[in-house]
Short mmCIF file of C-alpha atoms in Angstrom, two decimals:
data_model
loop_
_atom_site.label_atom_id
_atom_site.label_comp_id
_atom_site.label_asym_id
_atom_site.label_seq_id
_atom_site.Cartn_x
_atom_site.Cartn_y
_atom_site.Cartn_z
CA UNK A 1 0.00 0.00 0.00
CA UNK A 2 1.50 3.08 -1.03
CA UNK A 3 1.77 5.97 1.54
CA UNK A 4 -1.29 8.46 2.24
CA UNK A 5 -3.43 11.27 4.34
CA UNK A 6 -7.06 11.60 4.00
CA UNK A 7 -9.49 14.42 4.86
CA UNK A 8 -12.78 14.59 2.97
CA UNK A 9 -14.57 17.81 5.08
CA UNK A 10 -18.27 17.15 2.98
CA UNK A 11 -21.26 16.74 5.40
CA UNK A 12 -23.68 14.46 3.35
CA UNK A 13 -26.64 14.56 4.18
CA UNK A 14 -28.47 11.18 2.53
CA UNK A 15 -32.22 9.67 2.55
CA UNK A 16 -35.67 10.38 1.43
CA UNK A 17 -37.29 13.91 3.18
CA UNK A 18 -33.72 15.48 3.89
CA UNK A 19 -34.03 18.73 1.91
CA UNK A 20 -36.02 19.98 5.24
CA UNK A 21 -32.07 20.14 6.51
CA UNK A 22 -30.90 22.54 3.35
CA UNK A 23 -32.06 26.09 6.00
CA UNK A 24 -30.06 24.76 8.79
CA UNK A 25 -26.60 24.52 7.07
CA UNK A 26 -26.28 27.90 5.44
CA UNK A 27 -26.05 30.13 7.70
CA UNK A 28 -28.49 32.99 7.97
CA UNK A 29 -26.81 36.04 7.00
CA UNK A 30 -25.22 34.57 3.74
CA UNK A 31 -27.03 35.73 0.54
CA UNK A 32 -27.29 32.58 -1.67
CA UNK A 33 -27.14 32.21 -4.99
CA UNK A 34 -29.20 29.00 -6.59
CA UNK A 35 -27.18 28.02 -9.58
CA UNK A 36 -28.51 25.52 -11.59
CA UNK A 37 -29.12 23.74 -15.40
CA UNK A 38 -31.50 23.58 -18.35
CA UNK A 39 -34.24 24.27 -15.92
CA UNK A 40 -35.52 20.40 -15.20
CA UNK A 41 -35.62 21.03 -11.30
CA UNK A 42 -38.70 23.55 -11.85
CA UNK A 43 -40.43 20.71 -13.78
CA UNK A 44 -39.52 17.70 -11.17
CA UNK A 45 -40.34 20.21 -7.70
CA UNK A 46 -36.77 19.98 -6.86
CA UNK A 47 -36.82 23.88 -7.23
CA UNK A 48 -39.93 24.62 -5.35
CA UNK A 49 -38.30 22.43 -1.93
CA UNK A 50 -35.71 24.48 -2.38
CA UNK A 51 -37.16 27.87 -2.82
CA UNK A 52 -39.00 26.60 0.78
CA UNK A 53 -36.16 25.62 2.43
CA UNK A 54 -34.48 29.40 1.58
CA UNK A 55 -37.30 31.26 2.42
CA UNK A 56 -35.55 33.02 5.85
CA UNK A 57 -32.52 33.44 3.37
CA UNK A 58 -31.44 36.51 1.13
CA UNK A 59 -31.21 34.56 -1.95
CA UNK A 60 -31.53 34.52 -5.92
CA UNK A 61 -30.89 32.74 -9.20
CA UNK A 62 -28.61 31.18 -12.09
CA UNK A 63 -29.78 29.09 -14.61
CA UNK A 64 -28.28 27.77 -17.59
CA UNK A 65 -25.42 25.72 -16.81
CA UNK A 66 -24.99 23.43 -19.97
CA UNK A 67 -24.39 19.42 -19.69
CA UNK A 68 -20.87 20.17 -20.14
CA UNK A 69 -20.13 23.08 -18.30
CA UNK A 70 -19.15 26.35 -20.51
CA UNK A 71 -16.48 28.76 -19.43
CA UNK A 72 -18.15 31.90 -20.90
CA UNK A 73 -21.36 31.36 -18.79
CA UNK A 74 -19.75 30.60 -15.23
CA UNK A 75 -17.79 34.48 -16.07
CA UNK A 76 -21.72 35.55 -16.22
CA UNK A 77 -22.41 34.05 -12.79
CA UNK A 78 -19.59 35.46 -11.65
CA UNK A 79 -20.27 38.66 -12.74
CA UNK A 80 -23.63 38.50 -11.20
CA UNK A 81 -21.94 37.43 -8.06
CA UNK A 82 -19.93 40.93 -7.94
CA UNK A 83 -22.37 42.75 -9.06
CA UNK A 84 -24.96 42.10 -5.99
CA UNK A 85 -23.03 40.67 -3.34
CA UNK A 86 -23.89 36.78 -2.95
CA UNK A 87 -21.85 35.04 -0.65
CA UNK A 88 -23.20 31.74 -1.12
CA UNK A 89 -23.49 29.62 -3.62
CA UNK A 90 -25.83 26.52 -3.90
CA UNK A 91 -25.61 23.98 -6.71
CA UNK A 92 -28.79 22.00 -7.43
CA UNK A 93 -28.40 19.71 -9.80
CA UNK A 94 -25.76 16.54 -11.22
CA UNK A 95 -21.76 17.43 -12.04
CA UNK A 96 -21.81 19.47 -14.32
CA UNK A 97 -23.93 22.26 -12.32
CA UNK A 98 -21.72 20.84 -9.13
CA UNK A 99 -18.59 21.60 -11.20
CA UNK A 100 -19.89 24.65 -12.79
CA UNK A 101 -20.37 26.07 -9.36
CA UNK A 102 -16.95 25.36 -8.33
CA UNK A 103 -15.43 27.28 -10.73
CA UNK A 104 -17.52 30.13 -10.02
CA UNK A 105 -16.86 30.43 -6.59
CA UNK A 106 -13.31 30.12 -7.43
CA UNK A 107 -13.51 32.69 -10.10
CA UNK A 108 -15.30 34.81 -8.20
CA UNK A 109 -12.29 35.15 -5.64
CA UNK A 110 -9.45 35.12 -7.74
CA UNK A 111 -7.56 38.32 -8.82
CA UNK A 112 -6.16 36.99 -12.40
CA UNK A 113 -7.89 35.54 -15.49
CA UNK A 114 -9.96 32.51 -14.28
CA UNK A 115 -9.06 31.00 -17.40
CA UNK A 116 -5.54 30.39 -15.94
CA UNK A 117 -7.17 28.23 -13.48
CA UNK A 118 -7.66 25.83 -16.17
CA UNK A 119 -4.83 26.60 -18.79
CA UNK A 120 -2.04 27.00 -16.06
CA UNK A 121 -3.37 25.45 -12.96
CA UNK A 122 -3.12 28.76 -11.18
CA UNK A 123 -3.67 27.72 -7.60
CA UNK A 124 -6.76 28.35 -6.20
CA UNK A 125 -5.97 30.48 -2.88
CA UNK A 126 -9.81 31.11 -1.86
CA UNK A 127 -13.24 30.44 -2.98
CA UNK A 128 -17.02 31.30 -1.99
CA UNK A 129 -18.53 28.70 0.59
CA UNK A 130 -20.58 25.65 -1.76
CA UNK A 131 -22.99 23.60 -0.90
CA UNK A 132 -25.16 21.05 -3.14
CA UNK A 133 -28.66 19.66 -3.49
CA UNK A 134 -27.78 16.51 -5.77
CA UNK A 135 -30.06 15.11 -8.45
CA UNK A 136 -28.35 13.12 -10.62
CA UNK A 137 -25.75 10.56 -9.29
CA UNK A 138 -22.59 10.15 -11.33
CA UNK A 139 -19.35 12.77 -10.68
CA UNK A 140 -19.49 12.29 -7.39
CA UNK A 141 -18.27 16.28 -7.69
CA UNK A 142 -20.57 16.96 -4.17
CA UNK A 143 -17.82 15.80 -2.36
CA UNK A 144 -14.59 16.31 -4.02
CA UNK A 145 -12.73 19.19 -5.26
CA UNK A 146 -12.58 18.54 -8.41
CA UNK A 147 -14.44 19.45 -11.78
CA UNK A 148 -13.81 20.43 -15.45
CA UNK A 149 -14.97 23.18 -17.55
CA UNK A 150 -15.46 23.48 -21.26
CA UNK A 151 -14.74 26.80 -23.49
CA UNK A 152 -16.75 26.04 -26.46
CA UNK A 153 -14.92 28.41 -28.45
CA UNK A 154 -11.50 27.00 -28.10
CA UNK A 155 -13.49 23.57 -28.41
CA UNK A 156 -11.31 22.41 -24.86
CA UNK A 157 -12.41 20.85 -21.71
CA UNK A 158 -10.11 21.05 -19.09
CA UNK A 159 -9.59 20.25 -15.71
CA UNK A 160 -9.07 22.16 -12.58
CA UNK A 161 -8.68 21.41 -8.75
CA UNK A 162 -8.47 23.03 -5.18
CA UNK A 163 -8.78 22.17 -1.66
CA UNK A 164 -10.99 25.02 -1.09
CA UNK A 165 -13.48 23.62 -3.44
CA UNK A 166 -14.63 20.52 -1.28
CA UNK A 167 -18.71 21.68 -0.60
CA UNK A 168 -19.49 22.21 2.71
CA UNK A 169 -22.49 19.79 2.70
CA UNK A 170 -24.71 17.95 -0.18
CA UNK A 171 -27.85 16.98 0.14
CA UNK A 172 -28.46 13.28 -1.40
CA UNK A 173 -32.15 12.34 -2.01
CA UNK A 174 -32.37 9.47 -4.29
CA UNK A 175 -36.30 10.38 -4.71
CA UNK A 176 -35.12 13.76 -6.96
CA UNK A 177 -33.34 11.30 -9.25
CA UNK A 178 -37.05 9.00 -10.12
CA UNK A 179 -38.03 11.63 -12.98
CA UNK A 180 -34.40 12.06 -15.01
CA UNK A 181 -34.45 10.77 -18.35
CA UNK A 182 -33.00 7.08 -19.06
CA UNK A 183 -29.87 8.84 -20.45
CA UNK A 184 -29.07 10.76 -18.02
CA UNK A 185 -29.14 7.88 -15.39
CA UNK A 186 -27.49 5.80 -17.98
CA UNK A 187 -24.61 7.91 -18.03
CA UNK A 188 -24.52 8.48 -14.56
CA UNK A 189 -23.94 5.02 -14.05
CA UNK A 190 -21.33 4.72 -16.68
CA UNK A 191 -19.69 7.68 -15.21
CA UNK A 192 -19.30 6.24 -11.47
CA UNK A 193 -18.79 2.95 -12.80
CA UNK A 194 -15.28 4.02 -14.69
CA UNK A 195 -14.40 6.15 -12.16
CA UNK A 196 -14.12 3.03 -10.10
CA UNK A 197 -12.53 1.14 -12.32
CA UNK A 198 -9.61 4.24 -13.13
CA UNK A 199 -8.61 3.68 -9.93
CA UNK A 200 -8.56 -0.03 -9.47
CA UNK A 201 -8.01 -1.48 -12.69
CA UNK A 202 -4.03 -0.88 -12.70
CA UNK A 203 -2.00 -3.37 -10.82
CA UNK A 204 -1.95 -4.70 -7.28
CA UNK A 205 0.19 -3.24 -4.40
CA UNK A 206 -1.59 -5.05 -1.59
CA UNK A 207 -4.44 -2.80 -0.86
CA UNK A 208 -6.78 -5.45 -0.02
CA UNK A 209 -9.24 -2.66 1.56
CA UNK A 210 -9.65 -0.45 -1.17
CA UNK A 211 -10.00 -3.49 -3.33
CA UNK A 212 -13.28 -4.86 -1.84
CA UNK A 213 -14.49 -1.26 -1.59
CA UNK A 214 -14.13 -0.72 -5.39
CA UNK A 215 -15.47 -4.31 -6.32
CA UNK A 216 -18.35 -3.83 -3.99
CA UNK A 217 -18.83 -0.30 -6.17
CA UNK A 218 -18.65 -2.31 -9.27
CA UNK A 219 -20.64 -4.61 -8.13
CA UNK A 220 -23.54 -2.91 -6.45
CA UNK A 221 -23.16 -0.57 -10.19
CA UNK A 222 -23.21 -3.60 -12.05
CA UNK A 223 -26.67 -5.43 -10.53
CA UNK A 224 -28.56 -2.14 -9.97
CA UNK A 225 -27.30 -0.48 -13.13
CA UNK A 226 -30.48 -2.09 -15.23
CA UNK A 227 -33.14 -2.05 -12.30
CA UNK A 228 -32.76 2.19 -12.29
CA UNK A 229 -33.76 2.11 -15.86
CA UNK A 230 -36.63 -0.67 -15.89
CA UNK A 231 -37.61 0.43 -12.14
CA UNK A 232 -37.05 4.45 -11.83
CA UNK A 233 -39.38 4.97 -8.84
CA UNK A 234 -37.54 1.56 -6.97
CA UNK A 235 -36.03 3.70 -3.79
CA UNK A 236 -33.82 0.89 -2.98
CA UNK A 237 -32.17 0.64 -6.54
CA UNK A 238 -31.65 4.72 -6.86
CA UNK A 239 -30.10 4.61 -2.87
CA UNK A 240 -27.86 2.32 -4.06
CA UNK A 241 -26.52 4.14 -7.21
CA UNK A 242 -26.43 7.42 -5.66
CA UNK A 243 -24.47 6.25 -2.89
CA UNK A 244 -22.68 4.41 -5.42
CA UNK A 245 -21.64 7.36 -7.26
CA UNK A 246 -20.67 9.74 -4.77
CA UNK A 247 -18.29 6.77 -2.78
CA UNK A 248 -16.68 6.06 -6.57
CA UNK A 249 -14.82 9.57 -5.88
CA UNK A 250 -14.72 11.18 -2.90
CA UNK A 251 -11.67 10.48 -2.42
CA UNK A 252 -11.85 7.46 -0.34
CA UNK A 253 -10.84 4.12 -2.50
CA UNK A 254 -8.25 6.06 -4.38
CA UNK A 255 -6.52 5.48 -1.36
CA UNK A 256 -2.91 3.78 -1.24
CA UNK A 257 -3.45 2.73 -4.42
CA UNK A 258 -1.90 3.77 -8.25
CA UNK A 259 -4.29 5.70 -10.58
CA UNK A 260 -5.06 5.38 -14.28
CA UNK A 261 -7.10 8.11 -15.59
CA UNK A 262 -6.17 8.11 -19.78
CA UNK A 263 -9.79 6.93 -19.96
CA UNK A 264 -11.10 9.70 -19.00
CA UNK A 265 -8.48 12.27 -20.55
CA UNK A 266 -9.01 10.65 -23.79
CA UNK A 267 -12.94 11.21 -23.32
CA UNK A 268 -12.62 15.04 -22.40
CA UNK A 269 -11.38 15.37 -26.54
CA UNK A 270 -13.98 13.43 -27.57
CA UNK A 271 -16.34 15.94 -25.57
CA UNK A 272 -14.48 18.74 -26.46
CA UNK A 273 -14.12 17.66 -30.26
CA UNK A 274 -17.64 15.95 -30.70
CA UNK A 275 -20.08 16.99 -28.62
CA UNK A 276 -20.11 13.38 -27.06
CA UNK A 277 -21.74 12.78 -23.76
CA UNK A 278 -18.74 12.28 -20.52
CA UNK A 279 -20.24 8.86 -20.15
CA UNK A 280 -20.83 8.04 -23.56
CA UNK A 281 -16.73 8.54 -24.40
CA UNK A 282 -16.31 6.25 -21.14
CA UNK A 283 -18.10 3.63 -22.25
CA UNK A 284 -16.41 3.72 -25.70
CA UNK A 285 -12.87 4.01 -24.95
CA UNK A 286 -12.68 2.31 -21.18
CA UNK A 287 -12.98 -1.64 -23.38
CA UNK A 288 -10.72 -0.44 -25.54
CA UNK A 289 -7.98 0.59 -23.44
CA UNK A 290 -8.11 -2.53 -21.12
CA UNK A 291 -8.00 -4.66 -24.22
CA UNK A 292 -4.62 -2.49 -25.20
CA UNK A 293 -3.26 -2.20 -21.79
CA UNK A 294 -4.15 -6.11 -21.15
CA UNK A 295 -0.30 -7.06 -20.48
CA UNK A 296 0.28 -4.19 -17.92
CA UNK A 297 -2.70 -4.51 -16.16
CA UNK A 298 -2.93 -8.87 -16.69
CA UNK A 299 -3.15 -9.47 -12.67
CA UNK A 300 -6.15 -6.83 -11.94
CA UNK A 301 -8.14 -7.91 -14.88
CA UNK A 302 -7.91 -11.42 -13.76
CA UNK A 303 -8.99 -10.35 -10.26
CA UNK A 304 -11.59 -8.18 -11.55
CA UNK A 305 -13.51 -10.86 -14.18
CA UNK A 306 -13.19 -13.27 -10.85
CA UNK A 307 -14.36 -10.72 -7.95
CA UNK A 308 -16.69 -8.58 -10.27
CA UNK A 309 -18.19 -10.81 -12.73
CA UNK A 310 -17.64 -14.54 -11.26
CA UNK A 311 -15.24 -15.34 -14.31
CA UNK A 312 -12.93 -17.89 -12.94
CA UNK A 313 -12.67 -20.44 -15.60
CA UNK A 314 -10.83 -20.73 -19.23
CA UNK A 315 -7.84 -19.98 -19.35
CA UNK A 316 -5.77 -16.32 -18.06
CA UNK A 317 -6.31 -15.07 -21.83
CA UNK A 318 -9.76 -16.07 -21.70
CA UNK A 319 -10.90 -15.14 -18.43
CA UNK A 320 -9.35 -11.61 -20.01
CA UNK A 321 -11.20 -11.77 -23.08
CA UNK A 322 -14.32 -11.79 -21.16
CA UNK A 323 -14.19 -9.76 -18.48
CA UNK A 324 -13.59 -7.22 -21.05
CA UNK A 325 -16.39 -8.12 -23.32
CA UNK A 326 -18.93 -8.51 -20.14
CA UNK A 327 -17.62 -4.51 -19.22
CA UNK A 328 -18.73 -3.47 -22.95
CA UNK A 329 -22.17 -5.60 -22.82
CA UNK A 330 -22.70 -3.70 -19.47
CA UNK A 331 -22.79 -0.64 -21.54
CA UNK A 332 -24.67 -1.49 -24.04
CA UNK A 333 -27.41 -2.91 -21.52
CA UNK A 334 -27.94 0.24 -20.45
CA UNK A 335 -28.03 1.43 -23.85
CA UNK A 336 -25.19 3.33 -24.13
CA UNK A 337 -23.33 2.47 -27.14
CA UNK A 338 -19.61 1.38 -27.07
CA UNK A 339 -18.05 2.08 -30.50
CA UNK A 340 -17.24 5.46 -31.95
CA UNK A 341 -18.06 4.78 -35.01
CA UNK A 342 -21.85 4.99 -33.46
CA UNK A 343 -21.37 8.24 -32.98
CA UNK A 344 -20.39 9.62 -36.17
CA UNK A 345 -16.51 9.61 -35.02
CA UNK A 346 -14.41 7.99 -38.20
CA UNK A 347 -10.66 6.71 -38.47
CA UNK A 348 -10.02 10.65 -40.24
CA UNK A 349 -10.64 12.01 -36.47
CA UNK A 350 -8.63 10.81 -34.40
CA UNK A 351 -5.49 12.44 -35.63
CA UNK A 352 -7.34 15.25 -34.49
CA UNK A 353 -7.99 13.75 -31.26
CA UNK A 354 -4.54 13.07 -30.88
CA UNK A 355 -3.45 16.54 -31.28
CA UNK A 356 -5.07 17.65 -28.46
CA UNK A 357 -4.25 15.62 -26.15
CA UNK A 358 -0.86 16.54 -27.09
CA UNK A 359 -1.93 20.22 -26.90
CA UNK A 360 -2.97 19.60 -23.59
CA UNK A 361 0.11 17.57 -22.62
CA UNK A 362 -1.71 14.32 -22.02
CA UNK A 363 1.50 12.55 -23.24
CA UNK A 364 2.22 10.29 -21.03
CA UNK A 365 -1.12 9.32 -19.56
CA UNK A 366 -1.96 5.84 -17.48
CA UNK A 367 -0.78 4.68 -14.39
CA UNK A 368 2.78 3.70 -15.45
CA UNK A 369 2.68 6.68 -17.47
CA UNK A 370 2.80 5.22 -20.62
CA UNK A 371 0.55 5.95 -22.57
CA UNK A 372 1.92 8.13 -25.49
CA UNK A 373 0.07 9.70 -28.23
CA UNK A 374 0.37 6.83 -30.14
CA UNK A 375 -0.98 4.60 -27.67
CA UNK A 376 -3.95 6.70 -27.48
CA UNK A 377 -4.40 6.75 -31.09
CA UNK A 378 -4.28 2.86 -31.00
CA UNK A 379 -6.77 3.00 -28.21
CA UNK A 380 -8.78 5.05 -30.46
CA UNK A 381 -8.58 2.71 -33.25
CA UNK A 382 -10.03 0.14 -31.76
CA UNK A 383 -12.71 1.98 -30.47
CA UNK A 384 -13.98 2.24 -34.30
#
């Protein structure tokens, strides 16, 4: 187990009814500002609990945030933020309005360009106070301090990070998540599931903990995954993914243990490039790359078609062969499609692809830092 400290300062707040809490954990003389997305929580009454819960509070709104977060509208909330004095922001919605809001209240407090938070990894010194009303399980951004932002006009989606940004609570009720369309869940689930697997799927250095935590992830992904599309109003099924989701990365079984993450680099071009969904370039590329990274990661593969799926027969090769096949038909079961070619991406893109990653000094991506710019174009290949 490799060396590590852990402090993870997010109050969740989790169950059915728990919204009634939202009053009691910002404190009364902050003036909040809701920030939130296309405008689905005034359809599902997500907005009106809210709007109840702030009703002693000094408080108004920002709508708008986009699927993928866009630079150019968080610099409007900011500048709303300046212009009449909130001092509290509240995200209400899944990871990209989570992530969105982080960048704000970083933004908001920082006396350079905030696009040299993402282009230069400025450090992040201080930030506005966050807290989060979550309704759709996937990022697990309501209690990490992470996120990534898109600028549409340089067609880039980077990352960013700062200790500051943890949220000071979030709000999990699995009951806001029974109305979101089978897409969004789908990708949700995709989303938590790879985030699991970028940070167990490398190679063993006897963390036998974090192992079982991220199998039990996987696993509790992998049998409720279906059930939250066939059964949206099953409380037991959505408790389990959203808990799912937020424990995938919050820091916790990234633990004392190597990280891969050129899954999810990779994905951020296709995003940036194609207008693909997060989860849909997960569930396209994450096959791909286990099938081309099968030698270096041989020993965790085994253990994860054996502890995951109950693949213990055939031989290692085999065993290998289908524990990445049964990850793909996972996808696909939840209809999320696994091959780029299904979304209009052809062999003529990816040196495209390739050059920004490359741009963005992704060079030298995995957990043994090898994956080059040609490995990712091999990846890419075989994502076809």
């Amino acid at each position: 187990m490799y060396n590590f400290s852990f402090q993870n300062p997010t109050k969740l707040i989790f169950g059915e009814g728990q919204m009634a809490k939202l009053a009691s954990e910002i404190p009364k003389d902050k003036k909040v500002l809701l920030i939130y997305g296309g405008g689905s929580i005034k359809k599902n009454g997500v907005y009106e609990q809210v709007a109840s819960a702030l009703s002693e509070h000094q408080w108004g709104e920002f709508g708008g945030i986009e699927a993928n977060p866009g630079f150019h509208t968080a610099m409007k909330a900011v500048e709303k933020i300046k212009a009449e004095g909130f001092d509290f922001l509240l995200a209400v919605g899944g990871g990209s309005v989570c992530d969105a809001t982080k960048f704000i209240a970083a933004s908001a407090c920082f006396n350079d360009d905030p696009w040299k938070i993402l282009t230069e990894g400025a450090r992040i010194r201080d930030a506005l106070p966050i807290g989060v009303v979550l309704t759709l399980p996937a990022t697990g951004s309501e209690s990490n301090p992470n996120g990534v932002i898109d600028n549409y006009e340089t067609q880039e989606k980077l990352a960013f990070y700062g200790r500051k940004l943890f949220p000071q609570f979030a709000i999990l009720d699995p009951t806001t998540t029974y109305s979101l369309p089978a897409k969004q869940v789908a990708n949700g689930i995709v989303d938590a599931y790879v985030h699991t697997m970028e940070q167990y799927l490398t190679f063993p250095v006897g963390a036998d903990l974090q192992d079982r935590f991220a199998e039990g992830i996987l696993r509790t992904l992998a049998n409720n995954g279906p059930k939250a599309l066939s059964e949206p109003e099953n409380y037991t099924v959505r408790a389990n993914v959203m808990w799912s989701a937020t424990m995938a990365l919050n820091g916790l079984i990234g633990l004392a243990v190597p990280h891969d993450w050129a899954t999810h680099f990779i994905g951020h071009e296709l995003t940036a490039l194609h207008n693909m969904d997060h989860g849909q370039t997960l569930a396209v590329i994450l096959p791909s790359m286990m099938a081309e990274k099968r030698e270096q990661k041989h020993e965790k593969l085994l253990q994860y078609g054996k502890e995951v799926w109950g693949i213990d027969s055939g031989s290692e090769e085999e065993r290998i062969d289908a524990a990445i096949e049964q990850t793909r038909a996972f996808f696909e079961s939840l209809g999320v499609k696994t091959r780029l070619s299904d979304y209009g991406v052809e062999e003529q893109h990816i040196p495209a692809l390739v050059e920004a990653l490359e741009k963005h000094k992704m060079v030298a991506l995995g957990e043994h830092r090898d994956v080059t710019p040609e490995v990712s174009a091999q990846v890419l290949r075989r994502c076809l």
